[in-house]
GROMACS .gro file of C-alpha atoms in nm:
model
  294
    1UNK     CA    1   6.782 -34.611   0.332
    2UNK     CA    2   6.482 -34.448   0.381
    3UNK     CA    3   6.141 -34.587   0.504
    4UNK     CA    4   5.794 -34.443   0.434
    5UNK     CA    5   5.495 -34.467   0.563
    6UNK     CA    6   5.153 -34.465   0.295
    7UNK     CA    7   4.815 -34.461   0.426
    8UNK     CA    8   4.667 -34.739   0.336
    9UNK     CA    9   4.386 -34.535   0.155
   10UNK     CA   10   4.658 -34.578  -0.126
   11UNK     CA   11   4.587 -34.861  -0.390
   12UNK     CA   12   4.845 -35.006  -0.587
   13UNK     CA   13   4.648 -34.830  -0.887
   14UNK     CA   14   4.669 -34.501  -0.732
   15UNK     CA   15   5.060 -34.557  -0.641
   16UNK     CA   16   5.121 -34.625  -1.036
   17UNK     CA   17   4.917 -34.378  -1.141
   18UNK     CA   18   5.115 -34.168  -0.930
   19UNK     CA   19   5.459 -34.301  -1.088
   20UNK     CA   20   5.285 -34.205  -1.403
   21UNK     CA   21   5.206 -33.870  -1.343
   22UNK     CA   22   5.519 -33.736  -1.155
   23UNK     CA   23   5.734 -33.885  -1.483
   24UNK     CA   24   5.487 -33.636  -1.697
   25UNK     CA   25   5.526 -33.348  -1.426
   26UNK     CA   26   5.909 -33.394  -1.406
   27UNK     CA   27   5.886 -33.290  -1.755
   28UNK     CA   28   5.674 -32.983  -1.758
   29UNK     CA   29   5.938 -32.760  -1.861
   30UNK     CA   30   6.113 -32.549  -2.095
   31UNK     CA   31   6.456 -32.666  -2.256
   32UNK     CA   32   6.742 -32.572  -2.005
   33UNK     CA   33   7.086 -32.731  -2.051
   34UNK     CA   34   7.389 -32.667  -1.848
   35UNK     CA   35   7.750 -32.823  -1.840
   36UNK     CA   36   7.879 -33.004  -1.549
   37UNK     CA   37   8.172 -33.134  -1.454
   38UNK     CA   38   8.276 -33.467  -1.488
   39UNK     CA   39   8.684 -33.500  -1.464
   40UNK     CA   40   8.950 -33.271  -1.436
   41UNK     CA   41   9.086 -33.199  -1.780
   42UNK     CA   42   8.763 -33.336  -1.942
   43UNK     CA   43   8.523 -33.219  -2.107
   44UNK     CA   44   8.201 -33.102  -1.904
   45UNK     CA   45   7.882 -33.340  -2.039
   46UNK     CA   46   7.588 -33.142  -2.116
   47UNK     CA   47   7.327 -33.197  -1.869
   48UNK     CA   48   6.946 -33.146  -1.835
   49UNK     CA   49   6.707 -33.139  -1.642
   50UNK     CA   50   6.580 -33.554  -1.551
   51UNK     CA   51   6.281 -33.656  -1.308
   52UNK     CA   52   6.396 -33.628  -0.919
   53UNK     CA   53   6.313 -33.839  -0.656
   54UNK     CA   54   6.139 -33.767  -0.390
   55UNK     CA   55   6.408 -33.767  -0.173
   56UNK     CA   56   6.666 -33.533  -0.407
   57UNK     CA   57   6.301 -33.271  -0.423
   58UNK     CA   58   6.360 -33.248  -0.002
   59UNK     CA   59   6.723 -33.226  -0.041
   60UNK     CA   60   6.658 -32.934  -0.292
   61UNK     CA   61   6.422 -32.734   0.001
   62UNK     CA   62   6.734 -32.816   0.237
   63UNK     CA   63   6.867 -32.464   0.156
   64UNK     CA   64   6.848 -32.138   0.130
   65UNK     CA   65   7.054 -31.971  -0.178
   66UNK     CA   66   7.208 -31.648  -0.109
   67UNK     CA   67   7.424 -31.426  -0.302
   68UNK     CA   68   7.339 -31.473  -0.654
   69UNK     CA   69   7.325 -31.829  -0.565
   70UNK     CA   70   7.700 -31.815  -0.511
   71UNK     CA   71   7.655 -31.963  -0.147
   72UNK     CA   72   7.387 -32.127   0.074
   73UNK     CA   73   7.253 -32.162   0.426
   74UNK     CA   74   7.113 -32.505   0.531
   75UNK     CA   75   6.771 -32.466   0.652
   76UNK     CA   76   6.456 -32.651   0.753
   77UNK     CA   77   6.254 -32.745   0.430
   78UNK     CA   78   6.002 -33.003   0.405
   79UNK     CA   79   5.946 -33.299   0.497
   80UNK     CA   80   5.982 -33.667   0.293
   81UNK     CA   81   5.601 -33.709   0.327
   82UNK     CA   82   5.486 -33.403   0.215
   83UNK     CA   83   5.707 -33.506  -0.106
   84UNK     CA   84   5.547 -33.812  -0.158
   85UNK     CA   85   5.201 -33.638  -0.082
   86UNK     CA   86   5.276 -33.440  -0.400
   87UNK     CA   87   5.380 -33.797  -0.587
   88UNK     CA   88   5.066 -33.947  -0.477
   89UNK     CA   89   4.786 -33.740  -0.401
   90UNK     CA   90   4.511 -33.583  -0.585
   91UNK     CA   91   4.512 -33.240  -0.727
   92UNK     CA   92   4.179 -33.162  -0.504
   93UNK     CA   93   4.338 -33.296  -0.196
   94UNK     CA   94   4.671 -33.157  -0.196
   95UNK     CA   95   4.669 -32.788  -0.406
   96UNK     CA   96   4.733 -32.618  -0.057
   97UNK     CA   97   5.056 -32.805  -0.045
   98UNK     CA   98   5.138 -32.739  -0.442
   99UNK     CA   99   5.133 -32.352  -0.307
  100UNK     CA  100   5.300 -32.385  -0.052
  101UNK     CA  101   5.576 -32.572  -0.179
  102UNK     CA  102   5.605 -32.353  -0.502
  103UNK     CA  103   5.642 -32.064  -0.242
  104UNK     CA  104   5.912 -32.179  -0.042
  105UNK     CA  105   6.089 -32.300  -0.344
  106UNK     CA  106   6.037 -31.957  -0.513
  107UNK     CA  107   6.223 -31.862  -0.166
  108UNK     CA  108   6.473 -32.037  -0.138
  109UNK     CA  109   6.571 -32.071  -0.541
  110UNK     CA  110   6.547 -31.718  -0.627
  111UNK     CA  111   6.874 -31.598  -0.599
  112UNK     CA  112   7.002 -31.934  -0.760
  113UNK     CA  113   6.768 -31.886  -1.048
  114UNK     CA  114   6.898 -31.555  -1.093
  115UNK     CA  115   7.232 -31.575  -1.023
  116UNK     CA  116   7.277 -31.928  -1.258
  117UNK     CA  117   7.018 -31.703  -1.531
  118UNK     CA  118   7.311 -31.427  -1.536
  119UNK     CA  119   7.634 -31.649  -1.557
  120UNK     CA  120   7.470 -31.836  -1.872
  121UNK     CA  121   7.415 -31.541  -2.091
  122UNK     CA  122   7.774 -31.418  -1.964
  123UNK     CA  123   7.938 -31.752  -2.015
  124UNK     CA  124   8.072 -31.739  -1.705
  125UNK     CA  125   7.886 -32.139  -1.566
  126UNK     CA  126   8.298 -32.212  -1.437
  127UNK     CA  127   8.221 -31.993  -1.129
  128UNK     CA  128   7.910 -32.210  -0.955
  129UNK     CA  129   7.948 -32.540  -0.786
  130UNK     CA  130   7.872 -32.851  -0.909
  131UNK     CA  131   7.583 -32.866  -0.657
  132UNK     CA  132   7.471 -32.516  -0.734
  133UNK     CA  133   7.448 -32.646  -1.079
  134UNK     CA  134   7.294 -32.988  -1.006
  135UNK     CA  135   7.079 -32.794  -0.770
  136UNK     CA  136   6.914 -32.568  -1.091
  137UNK     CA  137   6.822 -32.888  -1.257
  138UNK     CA  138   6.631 -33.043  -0.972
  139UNK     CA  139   6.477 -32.736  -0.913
  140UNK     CA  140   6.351 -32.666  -1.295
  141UNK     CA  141   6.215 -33.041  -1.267
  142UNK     CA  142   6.026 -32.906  -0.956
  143UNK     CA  143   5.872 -32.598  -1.060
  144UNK     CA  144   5.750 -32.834  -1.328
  145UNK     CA  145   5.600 -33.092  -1.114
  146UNK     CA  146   5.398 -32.839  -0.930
  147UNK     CA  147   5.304 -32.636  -1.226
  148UNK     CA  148   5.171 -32.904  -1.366
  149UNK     CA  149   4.973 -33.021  -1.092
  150UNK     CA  150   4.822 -32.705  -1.058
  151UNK     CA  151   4.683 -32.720  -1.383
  152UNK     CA  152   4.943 -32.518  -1.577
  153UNK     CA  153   5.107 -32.732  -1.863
  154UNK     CA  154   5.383 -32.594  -2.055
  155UNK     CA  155   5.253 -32.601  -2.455
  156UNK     CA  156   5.019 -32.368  -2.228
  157UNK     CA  157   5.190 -32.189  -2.014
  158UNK     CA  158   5.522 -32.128  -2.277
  159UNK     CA  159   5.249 -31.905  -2.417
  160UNK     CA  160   5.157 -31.697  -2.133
  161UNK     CA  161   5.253 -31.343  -2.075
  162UNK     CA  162   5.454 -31.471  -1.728
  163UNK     CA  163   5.711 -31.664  -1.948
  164UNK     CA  164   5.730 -31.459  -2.227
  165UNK     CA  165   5.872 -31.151  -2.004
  166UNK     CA  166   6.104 -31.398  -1.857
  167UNK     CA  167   6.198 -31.474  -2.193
  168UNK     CA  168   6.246 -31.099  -2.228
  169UNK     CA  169   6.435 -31.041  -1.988
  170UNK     CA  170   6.677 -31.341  -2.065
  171UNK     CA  171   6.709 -31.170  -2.438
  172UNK     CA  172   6.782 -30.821  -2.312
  173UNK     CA  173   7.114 -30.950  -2.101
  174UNK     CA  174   7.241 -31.114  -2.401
  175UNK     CA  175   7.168 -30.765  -2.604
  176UNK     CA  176   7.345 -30.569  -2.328
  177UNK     CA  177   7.652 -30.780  -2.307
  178UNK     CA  178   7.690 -30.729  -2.652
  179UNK     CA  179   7.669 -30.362  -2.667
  180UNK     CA  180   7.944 -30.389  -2.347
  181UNK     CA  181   8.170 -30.643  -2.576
  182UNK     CA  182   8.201 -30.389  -2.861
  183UNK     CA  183   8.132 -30.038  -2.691
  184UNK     CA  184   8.290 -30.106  -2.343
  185UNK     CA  185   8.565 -30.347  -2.474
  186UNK     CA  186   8.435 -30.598  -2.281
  187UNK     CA  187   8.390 -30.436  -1.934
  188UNK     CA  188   8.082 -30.636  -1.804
  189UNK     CA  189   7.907 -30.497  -1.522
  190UNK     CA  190   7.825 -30.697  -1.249
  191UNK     CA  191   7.424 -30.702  -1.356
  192UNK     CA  192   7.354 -30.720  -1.700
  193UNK     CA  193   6.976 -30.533  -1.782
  194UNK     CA  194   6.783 -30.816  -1.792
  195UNK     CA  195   6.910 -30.922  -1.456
  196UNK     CA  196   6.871 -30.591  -1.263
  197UNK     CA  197   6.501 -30.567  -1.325
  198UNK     CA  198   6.415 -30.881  -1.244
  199UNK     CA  199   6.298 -30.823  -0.910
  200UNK     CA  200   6.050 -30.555  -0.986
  201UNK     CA  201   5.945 -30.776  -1.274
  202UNK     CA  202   5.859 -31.050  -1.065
  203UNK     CA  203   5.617 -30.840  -0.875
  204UNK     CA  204   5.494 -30.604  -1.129
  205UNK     CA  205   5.605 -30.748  -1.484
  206UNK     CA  206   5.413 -30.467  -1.652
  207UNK     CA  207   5.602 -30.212  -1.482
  208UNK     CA  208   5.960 -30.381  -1.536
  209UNK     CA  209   5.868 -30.395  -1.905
  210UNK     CA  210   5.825 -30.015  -1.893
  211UNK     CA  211   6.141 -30.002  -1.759
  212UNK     CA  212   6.332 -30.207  -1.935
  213UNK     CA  213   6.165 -30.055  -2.286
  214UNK     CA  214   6.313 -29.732  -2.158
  215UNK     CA  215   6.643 -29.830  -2.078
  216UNK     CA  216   6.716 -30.059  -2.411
  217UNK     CA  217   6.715 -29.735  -2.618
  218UNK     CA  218   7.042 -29.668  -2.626
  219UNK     CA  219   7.106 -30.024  -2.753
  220UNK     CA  220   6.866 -30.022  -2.979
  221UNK     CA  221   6.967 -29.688  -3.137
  222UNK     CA  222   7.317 -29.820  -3.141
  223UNK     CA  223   7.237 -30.143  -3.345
  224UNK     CA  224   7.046 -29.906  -3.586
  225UNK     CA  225   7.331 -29.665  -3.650
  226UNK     CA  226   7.594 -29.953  -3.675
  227UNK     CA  227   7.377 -30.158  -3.914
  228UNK     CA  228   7.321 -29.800  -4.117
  229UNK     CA  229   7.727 -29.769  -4.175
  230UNK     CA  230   7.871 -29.874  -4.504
  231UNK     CA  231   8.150 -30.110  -4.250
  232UNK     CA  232   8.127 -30.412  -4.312
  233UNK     CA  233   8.367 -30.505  -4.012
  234UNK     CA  234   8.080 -30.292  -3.842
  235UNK     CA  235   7.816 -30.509  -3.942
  236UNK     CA  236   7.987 -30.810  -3.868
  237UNK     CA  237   8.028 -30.712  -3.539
  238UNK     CA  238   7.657 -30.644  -3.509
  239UNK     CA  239   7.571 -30.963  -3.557
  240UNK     CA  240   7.513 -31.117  -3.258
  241UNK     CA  241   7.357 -30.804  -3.141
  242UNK     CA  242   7.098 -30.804  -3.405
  243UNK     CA  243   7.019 -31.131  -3.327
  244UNK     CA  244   6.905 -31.028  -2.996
  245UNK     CA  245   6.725 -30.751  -3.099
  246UNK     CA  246   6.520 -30.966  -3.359
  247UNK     CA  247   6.436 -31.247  -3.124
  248UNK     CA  248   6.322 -30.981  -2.873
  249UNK     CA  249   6.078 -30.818  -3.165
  250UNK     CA  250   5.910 -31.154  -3.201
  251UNK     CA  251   5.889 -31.184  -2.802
  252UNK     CA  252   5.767 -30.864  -2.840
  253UNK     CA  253   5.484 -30.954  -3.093
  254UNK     CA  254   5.356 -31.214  -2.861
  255UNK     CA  255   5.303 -30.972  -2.550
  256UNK     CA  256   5.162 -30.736  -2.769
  257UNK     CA  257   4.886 -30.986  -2.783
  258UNK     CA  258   4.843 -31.019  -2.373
  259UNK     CA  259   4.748 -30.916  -2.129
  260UNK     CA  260   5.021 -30.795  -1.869
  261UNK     CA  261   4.949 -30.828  -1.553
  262UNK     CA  262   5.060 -30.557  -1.291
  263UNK     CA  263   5.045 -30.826  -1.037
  264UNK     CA  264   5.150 -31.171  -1.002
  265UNK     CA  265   5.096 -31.510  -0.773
  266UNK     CA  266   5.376 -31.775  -0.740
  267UNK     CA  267   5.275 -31.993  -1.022
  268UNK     CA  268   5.362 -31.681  -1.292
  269UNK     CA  269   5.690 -31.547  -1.096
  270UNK     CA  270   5.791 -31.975  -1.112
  271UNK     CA  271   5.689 -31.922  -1.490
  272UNK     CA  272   5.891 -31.566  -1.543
  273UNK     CA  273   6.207 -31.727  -1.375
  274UNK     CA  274   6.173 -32.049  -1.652
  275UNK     CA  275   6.140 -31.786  -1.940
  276UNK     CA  276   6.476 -31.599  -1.800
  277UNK     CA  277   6.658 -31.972  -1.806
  278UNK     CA  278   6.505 -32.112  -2.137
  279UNK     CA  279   6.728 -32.211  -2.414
  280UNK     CA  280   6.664 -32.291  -2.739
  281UNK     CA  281   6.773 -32.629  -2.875
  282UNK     CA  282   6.969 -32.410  -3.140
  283UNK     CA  283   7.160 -32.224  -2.862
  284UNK     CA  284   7.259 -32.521  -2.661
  285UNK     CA  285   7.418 -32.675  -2.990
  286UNK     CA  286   7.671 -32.377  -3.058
  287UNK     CA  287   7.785 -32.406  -2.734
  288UNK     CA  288   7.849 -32.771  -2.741
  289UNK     CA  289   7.997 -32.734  -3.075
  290UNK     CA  290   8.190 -32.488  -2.912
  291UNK     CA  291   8.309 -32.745  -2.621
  292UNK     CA  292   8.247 -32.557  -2.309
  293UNK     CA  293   8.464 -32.619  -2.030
  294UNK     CA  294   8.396 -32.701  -1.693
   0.00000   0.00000   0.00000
């Protein structure tokens, strides 16, 4: 058990209020569904991301992700009260602590995020931990919470420029394993596109869209030369790669219409990495159809 101590310049009305709010927050983000395990031999249960506590958000800081997210380092984080400063406090008092908490868990996520981003459009979930999955949920929830406390809600933020290259980037592995399924009979690299410009995306997202509109040529021109053949067999196999394609083109359309930015603060690079993880609703339902394994 743990004990806390509130100021007492907390009213009961501000404490619910509080409650209120951090239930909102805890939902300020995209769809993400993963499987975890639940018995040996059974079937892995479809989970999503739910509102922490408190305590689990501190637990989450606890550690430093390394490798893809493959392994971690325990490490100093925060501290219970700071937590519950963010559960309580106003946006006016406590926006220094939003940052800084969004930048250590931008620090200590990363890999995770990217490594967890990477093994879901490879369908390859089995090799991460139970925690390491139960770990991406809590942390979604957070980057949520202190989005939305900053002001950044997701009908508004799902719109932004930050996401949308996330998005981008999440589309362009799933077009690249593809092309490495039917060209490369199935020899996967160990980064798929998407994945390896990440990190100059996250800094610069206008430059790694210049890159990454460089390098998806060849894919691109190999779709169009498939779809062109009179093969049906060809086509079929196409499919999935099409589908990629055309879901980028309307990701596409919507940058088009921003603004990139050649720089970026911690609240878009939080917003880039929940673009690279989103799934759509339609997505998640194959796969369960499918009955994923643990």
């Amino acid at each position: 058990h743990r004990q806390v101590l509130l100021n007492t310049e907390y009213t009961v009305e501000q404490i619910i209020k509080g409650v209120e709010q951090w239930n909102i927050a805890a939902k300020n983000h995209p769809n993400f569904e993963i499987p975890l395990p639940v018995k040996k031999g059974q079937k892995a249960q479809i989970a999503e991301p739910l509102c922490p506590s408190p305590a689990s958000v501190m637990r989450c800081f606890q550690n430093q992700w390394i490798r893809q997210g493959q392994e971690k380092s325990p490490l100093a984080g925060c501290n219970l009260l700071e937590i519950y400063s963010v559960f309580l406090g106003e946006p006016n008092q406590t926006e220094k602590l939003y940052h800084k908490l969004l930048q250590l868990g931008l620090q200590r996520w990363m890999p995770l995020f990217l490594g967890i981003g990477q093994a879901d459009h490879n369908h390859e979930i089995t090799t991460f931990s139970t925690e390491a999955r139960k770990t991406i949920l809590t942390a979604i929830s957070t980057f949520g919470i202190l989005l939305y406390k900053l002001g950044y809600k997701k009908e508004g933020y799902m719109k932004e420029a930050a996401f949308n290259i996330g998005r981008l980037l999440s589309l362009a592995d799933g077009l690249h394993k593809e092309y490495c399924k039917n060209v490369r009979k199935n020899e996967i690299p160990a980064q798929l596109i998407g994945n390896s410009l990440m990190p100059i995306t996250l800094d610069n997202p206008k430059r790694g869209f210049a890159r990454l509109s460089k390098r998806i040529l060849i894919y691109i021109a190999w779709i169009d030369k498939g779809w062109e053949s009179k093969d049906e067999n060809k086509k079929k196999e196409l499919r999935g790669a099409r589908g990629h394609r055309n879901r980028m083109g309307e990701v596409c359309n919507i940058l088009s219409k921003l603004e990139l930015p050649e720089k970026t603060d911690d609240s878009q690079k939080a917003m880039i990495l929940l673009g690279y993880l989103y799934k759509s609703k339609k997505k998640v339902n194959n796969e369960e159809n499918k009955g994923i394994k643990q």
